[in-house]
Steps between C-alpha positions, in 0.01 A plus 500: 500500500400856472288714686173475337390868647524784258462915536213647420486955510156638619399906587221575683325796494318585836241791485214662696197319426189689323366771760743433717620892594852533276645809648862486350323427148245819565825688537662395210167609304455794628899603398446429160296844379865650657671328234282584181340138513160476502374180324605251800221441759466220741850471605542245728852423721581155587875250535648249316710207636674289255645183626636190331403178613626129507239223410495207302261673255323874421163409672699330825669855473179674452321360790781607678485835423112533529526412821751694593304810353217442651641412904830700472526789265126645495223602731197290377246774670631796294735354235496337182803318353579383137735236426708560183739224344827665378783388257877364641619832476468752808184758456756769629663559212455886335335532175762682283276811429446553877846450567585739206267771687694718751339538810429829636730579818792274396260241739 
C-alpha cells in the first residue's frame, strides 16, 4: 500500500501590520528620489518563507501552514502574514529577463 500523504508548496509573506512603525521600508522610500523614481510610495519591507509540506490533502496542508504562520513565523502584535499556494516547481527560480540583466558590481 502506498503512502496516502502527498506534498503540498506554500510562501508566506510576513509584513508589518498597518501603523505599525516600518523603519527598513521608510528607508527604502526615502532612497528612491536618489534613483530617479518617484511614483512608488508606501513601501513596506517584510519576509517570505516557503516551505513544502506533507499531508494527505491541500487543506490538511493548509491548516498546517496557518498555524504555523500564525505561532511560529510572525508576531501577531505587529505582523501580518499571507499565505500563498505555489506550483511543484521551486519559487527560486530567475525570470530570464532578470537573469539577462547584469548586476551592477559583478554582485
Amino acid at each position: 500500500m502506498s503512502d496516502p500523504s502527498r506534498s503540498f508548496r506554500f510562501a508566506v509573506n510576513v509584513t508589518p501590520k498597518p501603523g505599525i512603525l516600518d523603519p527598513q521600508g521608510r528607508a527604502v522610500e526615502q532612497s528612491l528620489p536618489h534613483l530617479g523614481i518617484v511614483d512608488v510610495h508606501d513601501v513596506r519591507v517584510g519576509r517570505r518563507v516557503e516551505l513544502s509540506v506533507e499531508a494527505a490533502d491541500a487543506d490538511a496542508a493548509r491548516s498546517v501552514v496557518e498555524r504555523l504562520a500564525g505561532e511560529l513565523l510572525s508576531n501577531p502584535l505587529i505582523e501580518v502574514f499571507a499565505i500563498e499556494p505555489l506550483g511543484a516547481a521551486s519559487s527560486a527560480v530567475v525570470a530570464p529577463a532578470a537573469a539577462a540583466r547584469p548586476t551592477e558590481g559583478g554582485r
